[in-house]
Short mmCIF file of C-alpha atoms in Angstrom, two decimals:
data_model
loop_
_atom_site.label_atom_id
_atom_site.label_comp_id
_atom_site.label_asym_id
_atom_site.label_seq_id
_atom_site.Cartn_x
_atom_site.Cartn_y
_atom_site.Cartn_z
CA MET A 1 123.49 67.65 60.23
CA SER A 2 120.28 65.75 59.50
CA THR A 3 116.85 67.17 60.08
CA ASN A 4 115.02 66.01 63.22
CA LEU A 5 111.67 64.92 61.83
CA ARG A 6 110.08 64.64 65.26
CA ALA A 7 111.02 68.23 66.02
CA VAL A 8 109.73 69.38 62.63
CA PHE A 9 106.40 67.63 63.22
CA LEU A 10 106.03 69.03 66.75
CA HIS A 11 106.82 72.61 65.78
CA ALA A 12 104.79 72.58 62.56
CA ALA A 13 101.76 70.87 64.11
CA SER A 14 101.85 73.13 67.18
CA ALA A 15 102.02 76.27 65.07
CA ALA A 16 99.15 74.99 62.91
CA VAL A 17 96.94 74.22 65.93
CA MET A 18 97.62 77.64 67.45
CA THR A 19 96.88 79.33 64.14
CA TYR A 20 93.59 77.43 63.96
CA GLY A 21 92.66 78.59 67.44
CA TYR A 22 93.45 82.22 66.69
CA LEU A 23 91.55 82.22 63.39
CA HIS A 24 88.48 80.85 65.17
CA LEU A 25 88.37 83.46 67.91
CA PRO A 26 84.81 84.78 68.24
CA ASP A 27 84.25 88.32 67.01
CA VAL A 28 81.74 88.89 69.81
CA VAL A 29 82.42 87.88 73.41
CA ALA A 30 79.62 88.24 75.97
CA ASN A 31 77.68 90.47 73.56
CA ILE A 32 80.73 92.73 73.22
CA ARG A 33 82.27 93.24 69.79
CA MET A 34 85.99 92.85 70.50
CA ALA A 35 87.09 94.95 67.51
CA GLN A 36 85.39 97.94 69.10
CA THR A 37 87.22 97.63 72.42
CA ARG A 38 90.65 99.01 73.26
CA GLY A 39 93.12 96.17 72.83
CA GLY A 40 90.66 93.81 71.19
CA HIS A 41 91.54 90.17 71.76
CA PHE A 42 95.08 91.17 72.72
CA GLN A 43 93.92 92.44 76.09
CA PHE A 44 93.61 88.75 77.03
CA LEU A 45 96.78 87.22 78.47
CA THR A 46 95.82 84.06 76.59
CA ILE A 47 96.26 85.73 73.20
CA GLN A 48 99.55 87.39 74.10
CA GLY A 49 100.87 84.05 75.34
CA LEU A 50 99.51 82.32 72.23
CA CYS A 51 101.41 84.72 69.98
CA LEU A 52 104.65 84.16 71.89
CA ALA A 53 104.22 80.39 71.66
CA TRP A 54 103.41 80.64 67.94
CA MET A 55 106.52 82.73 67.29
CA THR A 56 108.65 80.28 69.26
CA MET A 57 107.33 77.32 67.27
CA LEU A 58 108.00 79.08 63.96
CA LEU A 59 111.55 80.05 64.97
CA SER A 60 112.15 76.49 66.13
CA LEU A 61 110.74 75.11 62.87
CA ALA A 62 113.07 77.36 60.88
CA SER A 63 115.97 76.06 62.95
CA ASP A 64 114.84 72.46 62.33
CA LEU A 65 114.74 72.94 58.57
CA ALA A 66 118.13 74.67 58.38
CA PRO A 67 120.10 73.19 61.29
CA SER A 68 123.52 73.74 59.72
CA SER A 69 122.93 77.37 58.85
CA SER A 70 125.06 79.87 60.75
CA MET A 71 121.89 81.90 61.26
CA TYR A 72 120.44 79.34 63.66
CA LEU A 73 121.64 78.41 67.09
CA HIS A 74 120.65 75.60 69.40
CA LEU A 75 118.94 76.63 72.60
CA GLY A 76 121.74 75.09 74.61
CA ASP A 77 124.20 77.46 72.94
CA ILE A 78 121.92 80.36 73.80
CA CYS A 79 122.05 79.34 77.44
CA ASP A 80 125.83 79.10 77.34
CA PHE A 81 126.05 82.48 75.68
CA ASP A 82 123.84 84.03 78.37
CA ALA A 83 125.88 82.45 81.12
CA ASN A 84 129.17 83.40 79.42
CA PRO A 85 128.70 86.81 77.77
CA HIS A 86 132.37 86.96 76.69
CA ARG A 87 132.05 83.81 74.61
CA ASN A 88 133.07 84.22 70.97
CA ILE A 89 130.09 84.00 68.68
CA SER A 90 129.45 85.19 65.16
CA GLU A 91 127.29 88.25 64.64
CA GLY A 92 124.67 86.30 62.73
CA LYS A 93 124.34 83.68 65.44
CA ALA A 94 124.19 86.32 68.13
CA ASP A 95 121.32 88.09 66.40
CA TYR A 96 119.32 84.89 66.10
CA ALA A 97 120.19 83.87 69.66
CA ASP A 98 118.85 87.14 70.97
CA ASP A 99 115.62 86.76 68.95
CA ARG A 100 114.88 83.20 69.99
CA SER A 101 116.09 83.74 73.55
CA SER A 102 113.90 86.80 74.11
CA VAL A 103 110.83 84.95 72.79
CA GLY A 104 111.46 81.44 74.06
CA LYS A 105 112.68 81.93 77.61
CA PRO A 106 109.57 83.50 79.14
CA ASN A 107 107.12 81.61 76.99
CA LEU A 108 107.04 78.26 78.77
CA GLN A 109 106.38 79.89 82.11
CA ILE A 110 103.73 82.21 80.63
CA SER A 111 102.00 79.24 79.01
CA ILE A 112 102.06 77.39 82.33
CA VAL A 113 100.45 80.32 84.14
CA ILE A 114 97.76 80.68 81.47
CA SER A 115 96.85 76.99 81.41
CA THR A 116 97.01 76.52 85.18
CA VAL A 117 94.89 79.56 86.02
CA TYR A 118 92.43 79.07 83.16
CA TRP A 119 91.63 75.38 83.59
CA THR A 120 91.56 75.62 87.39
CA LEU A 121 89.08 78.49 87.39
CA LEU A 122 87.10 77.01 84.50
CA THR A 123 86.65 73.81 86.49
CA PHE A 124 85.82 75.25 89.90
CA MET A 125 84.81 78.90 89.36
CA PRO A 126 83.94 79.50 85.69
CA HIS A 127 82.23 82.79 86.50
CA MET A 128 85.63 84.18 87.53
CA ILE A 129 87.35 83.48 84.21
CA LEU A 130 84.57 83.64 81.58
CA MET A 131 82.93 86.92 80.64
CA SER A 132 79.14 87.14 80.88
CA ASP A 133 76.78 89.31 78.87
CA PRO A 134 76.61 92.55 80.91
CA GLU A 135 73.00 93.05 79.79
CA THR A 136 71.84 89.74 81.24
CA THR A 137 73.98 89.20 84.32
CA VAL A 138 71.41 90.78 86.65
CA PRO A 139 68.98 88.08 87.79
CA THR A 140 65.47 88.46 86.41
CA SER A 141 62.17 87.69 88.09
CA SER A 142 62.48 84.15 86.80
CA GLY A 143 65.39 83.61 89.15
CA ARG A 144 67.58 82.26 86.35
CA ILE A 145 71.19 83.48 86.34
CA PRO A 146 72.80 83.33 82.88
CA LYS A 147 75.86 81.11 82.60
CA PRO A 148 79.16 82.62 81.36
CA GLU A 149 79.70 82.19 77.63
CA ARG A 150 82.05 79.42 76.56
CA ILE A 151 83.86 78.91 73.28
CA PRO A 152 83.79 75.51 71.50
CA LEU A 153 86.00 72.91 73.16
CA HIS A 154 88.27 72.38 70.15
CA VAL A 155 89.01 76.11 70.00
CA ASP A 156 89.39 76.22 73.78
CA LEU A 157 92.04 73.48 73.68
CA ALA A 158 93.89 75.18 70.83
CA LEU A 159 94.06 78.43 72.79
CA HIS A 160 94.50 77.31 76.39
CA ALA A 161 96.18 73.90 76.21
CA ALA A 162 98.19 73.60 72.98
CA PRO A 163 100.76 76.34 73.81
CA ALA A 164 101.66 74.89 77.23
CA ILE A 165 101.70 71.29 76.01
CA SER A 166 103.84 72.04 72.95
CA MET A 167 106.28 74.20 74.90
CA PHE A 168 106.54 71.55 77.63
CA ILE A 169 107.28 68.75 75.15
CA ASP A 170 109.73 70.94 73.26
CA PHE A 171 111.63 71.86 76.42
CA TYR A 172 111.72 68.40 77.99
CA PHE A 173 112.40 66.26 74.94
CA LEU A 174 114.16 68.50 72.43
CA GLU A 175 116.12 71.03 74.46
CA PRO A 176 118.68 70.88 77.25
CA ARG A 177 117.85 72.55 80.53
CA PHE A 178 119.05 76.06 81.26
CA PRO A 179 122.09 76.71 83.49
CA LYS A 180 121.22 77.76 87.05
CA THR A 181 122.27 81.37 86.46
CA VAL A 182 119.87 81.67 83.53
CA SER A 183 117.10 79.70 85.24
CA ARG A 184 117.13 81.88 88.35
CA LYS A 185 118.21 85.39 87.44
CA GLY A 186 117.01 85.35 83.85
CA THR A 187 113.63 83.87 84.72
CA ILE A 188 112.98 86.37 87.50
CA ILE A 189 113.92 89.31 85.29
CA LEU A 190 111.88 88.14 82.31
CA SER A 191 108.87 87.27 84.48
CA ALA A 192 109.02 90.72 86.08
CA ILE A 193 109.27 92.43 82.69
CA PHE A 194 106.35 90.57 81.16
CA GLY A 195 104.28 90.76 84.34
CA THR A 196 104.78 94.53 84.47
CA TRP A 197 104.00 94.85 80.77
CA TYR A 198 100.74 92.92 80.99
CA SER A 199 99.54 94.62 84.17
CA PHE A 200 100.03 98.06 82.61
CA CYS A 201 98.51 96.87 79.33
CA VAL A 202 95.35 95.41 80.86
CA GLU A 203 94.89 98.36 83.23
CA TYR A 204 95.26 100.78 80.31
CA CYS A 205 92.70 98.92 78.19
CA ALA A 206 90.26 98.68 81.10
CA SER A 207 90.48 102.43 81.70
CA TYR A 208 88.93 102.89 78.23
CA ASN A 209 86.67 99.84 78.07
CA GLY A 210 85.25 100.11 81.56
CA PHE A 211 85.88 96.42 82.25
CA PHE A 212 88.68 93.86 82.31
CA PRO A 213 88.87 90.81 80.06
CA TYR A 214 88.71 88.58 83.12
CA PRO A 215 85.94 88.86 85.77
CA PHE A 216 88.37 88.14 88.62
CA LEU A 217 90.07 91.43 87.73
CA THR A 218 86.87 93.39 87.11
CA GLU A 219 85.41 92.37 90.45
CA ASN A 220 88.45 93.35 92.53
CA PRO A 221 89.80 96.79 93.51
CA PHE A 222 93.18 98.02 92.30
CA SER A 223 95.05 96.94 95.46
CA ILE A 224 93.84 93.35 95.06
CA ARG A 225 94.61 93.38 91.34
CA VAL A 226 98.19 94.39 92.13
CA LEU A 227 98.47 91.37 94.42
CA ILE A 228 97.06 89.17 91.65
CA TYR A 229 99.68 90.49 89.20
CA LEU A 230 102.47 89.90 91.72
CA ALA A 231 101.23 86.40 92.51
CA ALA A 232 100.98 85.45 88.83
CA THR A 233 104.45 86.83 88.13
CA SER A 234 105.96 84.97 91.09
CA PHE A 235 104.21 81.74 90.11
CA SER A 236 105.52 82.15 86.57
CA ALA A 237 109.14 82.42 87.72
CA LEU A 238 108.87 79.68 90.34
CA SER A 239 107.16 77.22 88.01
CA PHE A 240 109.91 77.51 85.41
CA MET A 241 112.64 77.09 88.05
CA VAL A 242 110.96 73.89 89.23
CA LEU A 243 110.50 72.57 85.69
CA ASN A 244 114.08 73.42 84.81
CA ALA A 245 115.40 71.70 87.95
CA ALA A 246 113.32 68.60 87.13
CA HIS A 247 114.58 68.52 83.53
CA PRO A 248 116.40 65.19 82.99
#
């Protein structure tokens, strides 16, 4: 089986762009040194999603470079295996299928949530998504209200656009769509698992830090935050079902 050069380029370039974005994360955000906070940069959903996307691109690149190896399995076979658990499959393929499936399935929907929420709020309500310096957010006698701090555009795109774009292209042009059983049941389960994980993670970090990584969480009480977590989780599952149904 020949190597798909387009797939190799997509996966290698995507992983490189994401790596660039991560390596250029600012050490200080809104006058807060992230290394001194509980969770650091990983309390941001963006960074957790970035890592999942990066891992998916690297696993896909490995599969591109060794397509005939029994260690690698096409995503379509993973879907068939999930839909037919009694299917005969070698132990080596099963191990790799589980690894790539567990990373790849929720990642497209997570990337969609991150990009949709981030760019929408950044455009219309930047103060709800960007942290501001807590020492300068109170208006002074001059009447000037400090603007939320922004990272350079090229880093911003690498963090908040590249994962969703690369995963979208990979899914639509290089992979078959998932069977309905996987798209519905699997997506709901995985969205619920990751949504629960992140909500507990960010609440735990905030209990030590005294603030959330996103102002729209900091400025809302726990009951509203729960609704936000549920809405994001539901949107994650629904968006993937729609994308999967629209897959040619």
